[in-house]
Coordinates of C-alpha atoms in Angstrom, one line a residue:
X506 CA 0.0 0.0 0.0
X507 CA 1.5 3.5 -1.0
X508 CA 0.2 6.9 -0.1
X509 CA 0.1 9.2 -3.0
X510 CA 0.1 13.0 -3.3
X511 CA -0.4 15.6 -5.7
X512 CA -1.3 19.5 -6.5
X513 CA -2.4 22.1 -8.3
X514 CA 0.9 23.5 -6.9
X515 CA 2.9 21.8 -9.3
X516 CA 2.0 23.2 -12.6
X517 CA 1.6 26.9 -13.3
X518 CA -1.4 29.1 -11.7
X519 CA -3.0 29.6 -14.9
X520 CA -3.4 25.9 -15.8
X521 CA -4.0 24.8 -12.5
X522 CA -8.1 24.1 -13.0
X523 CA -7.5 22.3 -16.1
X524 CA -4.7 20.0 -14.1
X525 CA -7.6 19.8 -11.6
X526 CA -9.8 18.4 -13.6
X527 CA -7.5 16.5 -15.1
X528 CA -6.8 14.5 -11.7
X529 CA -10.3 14.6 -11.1
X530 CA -11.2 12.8 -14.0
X531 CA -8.4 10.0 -13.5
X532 CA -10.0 8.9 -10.3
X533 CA -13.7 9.6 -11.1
X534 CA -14.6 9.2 -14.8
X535 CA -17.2 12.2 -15.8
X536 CA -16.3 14.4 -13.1
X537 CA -15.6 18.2 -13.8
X538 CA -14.6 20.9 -11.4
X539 CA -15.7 24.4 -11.8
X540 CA -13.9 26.5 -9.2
X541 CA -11.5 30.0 -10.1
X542 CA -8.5 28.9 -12.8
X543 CA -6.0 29.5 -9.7
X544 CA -7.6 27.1 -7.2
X545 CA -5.5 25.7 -4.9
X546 CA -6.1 22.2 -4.4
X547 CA -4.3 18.4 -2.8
X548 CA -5.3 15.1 -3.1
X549 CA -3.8 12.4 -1.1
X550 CA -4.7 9.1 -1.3
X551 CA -4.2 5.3 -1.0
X552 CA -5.7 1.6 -2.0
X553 CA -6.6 -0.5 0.5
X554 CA -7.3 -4.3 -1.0
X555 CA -10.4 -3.0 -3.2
X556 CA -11.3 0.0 -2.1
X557 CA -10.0 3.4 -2.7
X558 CA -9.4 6.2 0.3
X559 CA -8.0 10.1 -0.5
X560 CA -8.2 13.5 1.5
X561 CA -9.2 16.2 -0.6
X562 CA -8.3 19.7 0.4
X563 CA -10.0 22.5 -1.7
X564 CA -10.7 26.1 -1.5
X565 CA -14.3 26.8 -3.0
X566 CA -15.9 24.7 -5.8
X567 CA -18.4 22.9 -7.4
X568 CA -17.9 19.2 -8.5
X569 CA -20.0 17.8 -10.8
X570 CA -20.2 13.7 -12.0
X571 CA -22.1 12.7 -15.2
X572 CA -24.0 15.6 -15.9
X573 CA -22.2 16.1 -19.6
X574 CA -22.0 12.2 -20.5
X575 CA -23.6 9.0 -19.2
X576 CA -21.0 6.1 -17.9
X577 CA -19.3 4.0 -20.2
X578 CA -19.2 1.3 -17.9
X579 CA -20.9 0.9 -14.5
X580 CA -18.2 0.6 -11.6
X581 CA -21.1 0.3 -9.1
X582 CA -19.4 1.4 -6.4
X583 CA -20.0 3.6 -3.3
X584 CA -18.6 6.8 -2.3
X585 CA -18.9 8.0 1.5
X586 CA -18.0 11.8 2.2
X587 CA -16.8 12.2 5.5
X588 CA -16.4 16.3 6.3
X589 CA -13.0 16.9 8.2
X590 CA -13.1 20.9 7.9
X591 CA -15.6 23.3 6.1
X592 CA -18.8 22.7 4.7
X593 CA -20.2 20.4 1.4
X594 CA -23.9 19.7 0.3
X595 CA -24.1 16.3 -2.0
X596 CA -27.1 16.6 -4.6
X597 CA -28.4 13.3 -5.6
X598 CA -31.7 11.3 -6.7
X599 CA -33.6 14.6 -5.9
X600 CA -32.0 14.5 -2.2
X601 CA -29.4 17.6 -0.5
X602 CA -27.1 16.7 2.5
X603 CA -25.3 19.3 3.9
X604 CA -22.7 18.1 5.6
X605 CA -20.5 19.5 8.3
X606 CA -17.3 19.2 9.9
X607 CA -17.7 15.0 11.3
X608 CA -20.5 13.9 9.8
X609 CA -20.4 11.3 6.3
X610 CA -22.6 11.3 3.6
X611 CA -22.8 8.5 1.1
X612 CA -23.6 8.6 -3.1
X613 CA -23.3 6.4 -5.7
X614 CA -21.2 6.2 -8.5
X615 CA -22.8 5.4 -11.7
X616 CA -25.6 8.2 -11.3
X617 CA -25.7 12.0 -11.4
X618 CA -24.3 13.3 -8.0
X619 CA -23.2 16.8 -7.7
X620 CA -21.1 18.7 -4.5
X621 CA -21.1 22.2 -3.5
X622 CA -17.4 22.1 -1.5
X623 CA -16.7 25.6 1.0
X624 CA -13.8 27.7 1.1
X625 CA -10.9 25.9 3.7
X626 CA -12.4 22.9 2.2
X627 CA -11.4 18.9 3.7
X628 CA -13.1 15.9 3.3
X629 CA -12.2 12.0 3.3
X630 CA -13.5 10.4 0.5
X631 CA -13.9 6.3 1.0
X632 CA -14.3 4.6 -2.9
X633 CA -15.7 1.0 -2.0
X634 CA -17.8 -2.1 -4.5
X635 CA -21.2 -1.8 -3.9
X636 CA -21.0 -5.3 -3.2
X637 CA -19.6 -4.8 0.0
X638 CA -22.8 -3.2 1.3
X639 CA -24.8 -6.6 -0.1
X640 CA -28.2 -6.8 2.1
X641 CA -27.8 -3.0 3.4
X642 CA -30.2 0.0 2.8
X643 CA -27.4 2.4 2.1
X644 CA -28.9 6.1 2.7
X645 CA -27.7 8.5 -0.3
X646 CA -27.4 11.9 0.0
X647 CA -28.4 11.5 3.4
X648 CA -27.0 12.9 6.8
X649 CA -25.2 10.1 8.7
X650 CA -24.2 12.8 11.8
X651 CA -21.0 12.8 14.0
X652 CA -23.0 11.8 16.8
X653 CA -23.1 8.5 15.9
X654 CA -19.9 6.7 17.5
X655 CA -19.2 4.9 13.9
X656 CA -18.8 7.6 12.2
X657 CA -16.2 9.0 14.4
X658 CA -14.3 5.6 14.4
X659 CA -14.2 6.0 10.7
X660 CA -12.6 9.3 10.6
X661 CA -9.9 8.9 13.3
X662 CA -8.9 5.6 11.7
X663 CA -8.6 6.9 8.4
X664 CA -6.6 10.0 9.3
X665 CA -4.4 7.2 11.2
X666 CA -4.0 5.5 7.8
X667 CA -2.2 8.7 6.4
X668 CA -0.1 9.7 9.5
X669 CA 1.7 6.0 9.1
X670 CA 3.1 6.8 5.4
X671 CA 3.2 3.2 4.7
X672 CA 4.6 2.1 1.4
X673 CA 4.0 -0.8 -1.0
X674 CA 6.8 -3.2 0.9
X675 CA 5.5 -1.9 4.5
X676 CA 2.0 -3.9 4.8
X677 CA 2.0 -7.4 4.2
X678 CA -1.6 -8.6 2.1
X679 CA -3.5 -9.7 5.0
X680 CA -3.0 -6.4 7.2
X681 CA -4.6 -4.6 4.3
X682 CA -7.3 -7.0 3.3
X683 CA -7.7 -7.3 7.2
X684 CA -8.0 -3.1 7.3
X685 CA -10.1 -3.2 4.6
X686 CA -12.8 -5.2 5.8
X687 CA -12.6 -3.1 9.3
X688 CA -13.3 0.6 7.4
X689 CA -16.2 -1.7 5.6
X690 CA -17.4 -3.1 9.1
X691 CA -17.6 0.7 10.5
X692 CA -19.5 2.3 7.3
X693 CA -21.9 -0.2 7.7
X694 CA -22.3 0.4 11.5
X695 CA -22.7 4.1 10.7
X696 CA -25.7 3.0 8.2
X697 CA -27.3 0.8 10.4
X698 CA -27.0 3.1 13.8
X699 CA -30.0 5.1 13.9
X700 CA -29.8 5.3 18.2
X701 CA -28.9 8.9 17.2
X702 CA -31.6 11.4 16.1
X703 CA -30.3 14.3 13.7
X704 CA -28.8 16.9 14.7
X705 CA -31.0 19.9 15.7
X706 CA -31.9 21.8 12.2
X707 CA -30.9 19.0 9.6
X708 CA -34.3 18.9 8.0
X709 CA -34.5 22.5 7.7
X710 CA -31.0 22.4 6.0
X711 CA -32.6 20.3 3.4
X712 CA -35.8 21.9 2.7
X713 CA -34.2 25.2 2.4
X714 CA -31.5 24.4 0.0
X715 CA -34.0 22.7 -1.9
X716 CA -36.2 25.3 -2.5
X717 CA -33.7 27.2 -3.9
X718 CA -32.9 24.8 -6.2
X719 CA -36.4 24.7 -7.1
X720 CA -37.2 28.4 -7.7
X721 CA -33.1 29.6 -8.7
X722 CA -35.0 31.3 -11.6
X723 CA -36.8 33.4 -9.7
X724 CA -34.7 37.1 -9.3
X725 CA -36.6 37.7 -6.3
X726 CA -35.6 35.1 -4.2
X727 CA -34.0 36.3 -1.2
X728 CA -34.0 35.6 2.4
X729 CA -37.2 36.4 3.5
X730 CA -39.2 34.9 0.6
X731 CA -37.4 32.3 1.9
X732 CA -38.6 32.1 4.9
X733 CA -42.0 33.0 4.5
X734 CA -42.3 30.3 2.0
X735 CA -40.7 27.6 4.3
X736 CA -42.5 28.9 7.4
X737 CA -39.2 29.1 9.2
X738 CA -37.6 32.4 10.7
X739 CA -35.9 34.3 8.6
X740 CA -32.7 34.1 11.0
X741 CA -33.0 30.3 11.2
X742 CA -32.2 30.2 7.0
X743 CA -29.5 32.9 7.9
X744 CA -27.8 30.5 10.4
X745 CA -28.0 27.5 7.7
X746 CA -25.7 29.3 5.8
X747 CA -23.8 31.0 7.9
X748 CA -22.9 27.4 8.9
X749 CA -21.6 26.9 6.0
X750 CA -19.1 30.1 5.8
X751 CA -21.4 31.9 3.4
X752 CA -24.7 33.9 3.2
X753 CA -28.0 32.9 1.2
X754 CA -27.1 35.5 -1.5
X755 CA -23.5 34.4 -2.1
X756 CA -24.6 30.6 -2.2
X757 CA -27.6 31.3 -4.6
X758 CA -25.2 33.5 -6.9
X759 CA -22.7 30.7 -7.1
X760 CA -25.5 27.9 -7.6
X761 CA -26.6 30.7 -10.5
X762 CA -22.7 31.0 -11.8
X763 CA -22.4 26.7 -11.5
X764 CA -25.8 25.9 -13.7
X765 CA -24.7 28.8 -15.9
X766 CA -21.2 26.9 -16.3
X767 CA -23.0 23.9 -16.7
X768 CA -25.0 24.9 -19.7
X769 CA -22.3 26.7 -21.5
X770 CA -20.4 23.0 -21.4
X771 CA -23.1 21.8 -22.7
X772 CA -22.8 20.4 -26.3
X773 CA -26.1 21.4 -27.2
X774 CA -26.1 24.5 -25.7
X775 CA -27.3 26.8 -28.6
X776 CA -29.5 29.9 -26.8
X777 CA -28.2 33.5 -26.2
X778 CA -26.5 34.7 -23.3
X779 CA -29.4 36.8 -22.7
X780 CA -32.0 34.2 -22.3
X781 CA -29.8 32.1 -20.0
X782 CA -28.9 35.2 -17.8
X783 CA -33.0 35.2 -17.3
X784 CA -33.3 31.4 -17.0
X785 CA -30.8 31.9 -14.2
X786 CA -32.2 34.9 -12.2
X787 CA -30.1 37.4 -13.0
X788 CA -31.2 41.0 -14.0
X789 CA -29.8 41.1 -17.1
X790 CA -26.8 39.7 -19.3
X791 CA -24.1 42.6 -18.2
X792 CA -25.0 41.9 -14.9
X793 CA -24.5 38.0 -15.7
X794 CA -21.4 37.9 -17.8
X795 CA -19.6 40.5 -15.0
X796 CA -20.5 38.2 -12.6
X797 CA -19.7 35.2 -14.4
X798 CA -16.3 36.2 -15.1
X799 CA -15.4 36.9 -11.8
X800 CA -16.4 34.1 -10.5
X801 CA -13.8 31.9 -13.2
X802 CA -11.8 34.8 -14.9
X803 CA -13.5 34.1 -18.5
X804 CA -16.4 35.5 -19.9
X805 CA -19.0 33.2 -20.6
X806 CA -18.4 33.1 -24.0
X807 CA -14.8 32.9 -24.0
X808 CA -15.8 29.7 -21.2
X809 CA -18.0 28.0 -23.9
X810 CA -15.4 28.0 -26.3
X811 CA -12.9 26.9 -24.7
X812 CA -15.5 24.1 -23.2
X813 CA -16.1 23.5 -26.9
X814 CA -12.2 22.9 -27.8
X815 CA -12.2 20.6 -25.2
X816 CA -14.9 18.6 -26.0

């Protein structure tokens, strides 16, 4: 077993998203990262017998899987997010999960997932068969919280993992198969636990975040709307974000920015800048395309093409 490490340090700040997405992509075919073109980023990881265990570090981003292309081949495996520091929501089958630091999430591989990552972003990321979770309900894009005893097993024995710096001659087969099957054992204890109830403000995490996925169109969402929609107080939907190092204008904006990136990817993507500034929310397409490019330093047409080139 060998620990590996790389960075967008390594290559030049102006090609450091496209070496991103590069790495991205050569551990998770169909991913894409949108994030600024000088994001800093790490990846360290490992394989343990069959499965697959990393620490990402990121400053803010979105990361996308399979929304541009279907899966050539299904892998059907497993992917558990486990939050070390900052704040990520995991879209999937209709479902949000924001997660924060100690709790785990889980998605699967072969269908449309997508992750909203925080600034001062880490977060464990366990790739295992599906197989290994034969017989078990496995709750995607669902809250498993730090409460649970589990979960907090499978962090500190992960981060142990890394501290060792074991190399391929270190760890005889056994030991590995033998850890393995313990990080298994634990994710399925962290399933199957439900002596915990959620922690205090979970469901409104999801219902909020949901309706502004729901209504992103709409320019006059704001706080109170919000609120007054969801029956909550409007400082209750302040403190959801603020949880998350942000404020409910900044995180609609960048959902805006990422759907906006996502359809300019698009290969079909034919309409005019204008009509997808109002299909977004925003105002009008100045305010769009200013907004757009500083968010990721191109302007959304000089984005598309260069999407286009490499498509």
């Amino acid at each position: 077993m060998r620990i590996d490490f790389d960075s967008t340090l390594k290559v030049a700040k102006d090609n450091r998203i496209d070496y991103w997405n590069e790495l991205s992509r050569r551990y998770f075919p169909g991913m894409s990262v949108e994030a600024p073109r000088q994001v800093e980023a790490s990846w360290t990881s490992c394989t343990i017998a069959d499965i697959k265990v990393s620490i990402a570090n990121s400053e803010r981003s979105t990361v996308q899987r399979w929304h541009a292309s279907s899966p050539v081949q299904a892998t059907d495996r497993i992917l558990v997010h486990l939050q070390n520091h900052g704040v990520s929501v995991t879209k999937q089958f209709g479902r949000s999960a924001a997660i924060y630091s100690g709790d785990m999430t889980f998605c699967y591989s072969d269908t449309p997932y997508e992750l909203l990552i925080s600034d001062r972003n880490e977060a464990i990321v366990i790739d295992c068969p599906r197989r290994r979770f034969a017989g078990v309900d496995v709750p995607f894009a669902q809250v498993r919280p730090r409460n649970l005893p589990a979960v907090g097993m499978v962090h500190d024995l992960v981060r142990s993992i890394f501290r060792q710096n074991w190399h391929d001659d270190l760890l005889e087969k056994e030991a590995e198969q033998c850890i393995s099957d313990t990080i298994v054992a634990l994710l399925k204890a962290c399933v199957a636990d439900t002596s915990q109830a959620p922690l205090p403000g979970s469901d409104d995490n999801e219902r909020v975040l949901a309706f502004i996925d729901r209504y992103i169109d709409d320019s006059s969402l704001r706080t109170s709307l919000i609120a007054d929609r969801l029956s909550v107080p409007a400082r209750a939907v302040q403190k959801i974000f603020a949880q998350m190092g942000t404020t409910p204008t900044a995180y609609m904006l960048n959902r805006r920015l990422t759907l906006a990136a996502t359809r300019l990817r698009a290969s079909d993507f034919d309409g005019t800048l204008t009509d997808l500034a109002h299909e977004l929310g925003f105002s009008d397409a100045a305010h769009f395309s200013r907004r757009f490019k500083a968010r990721f330093d191109l302007s959304p047409s000089q984005y598309a093409a260069r999407a286009r080139r490499q498509q």
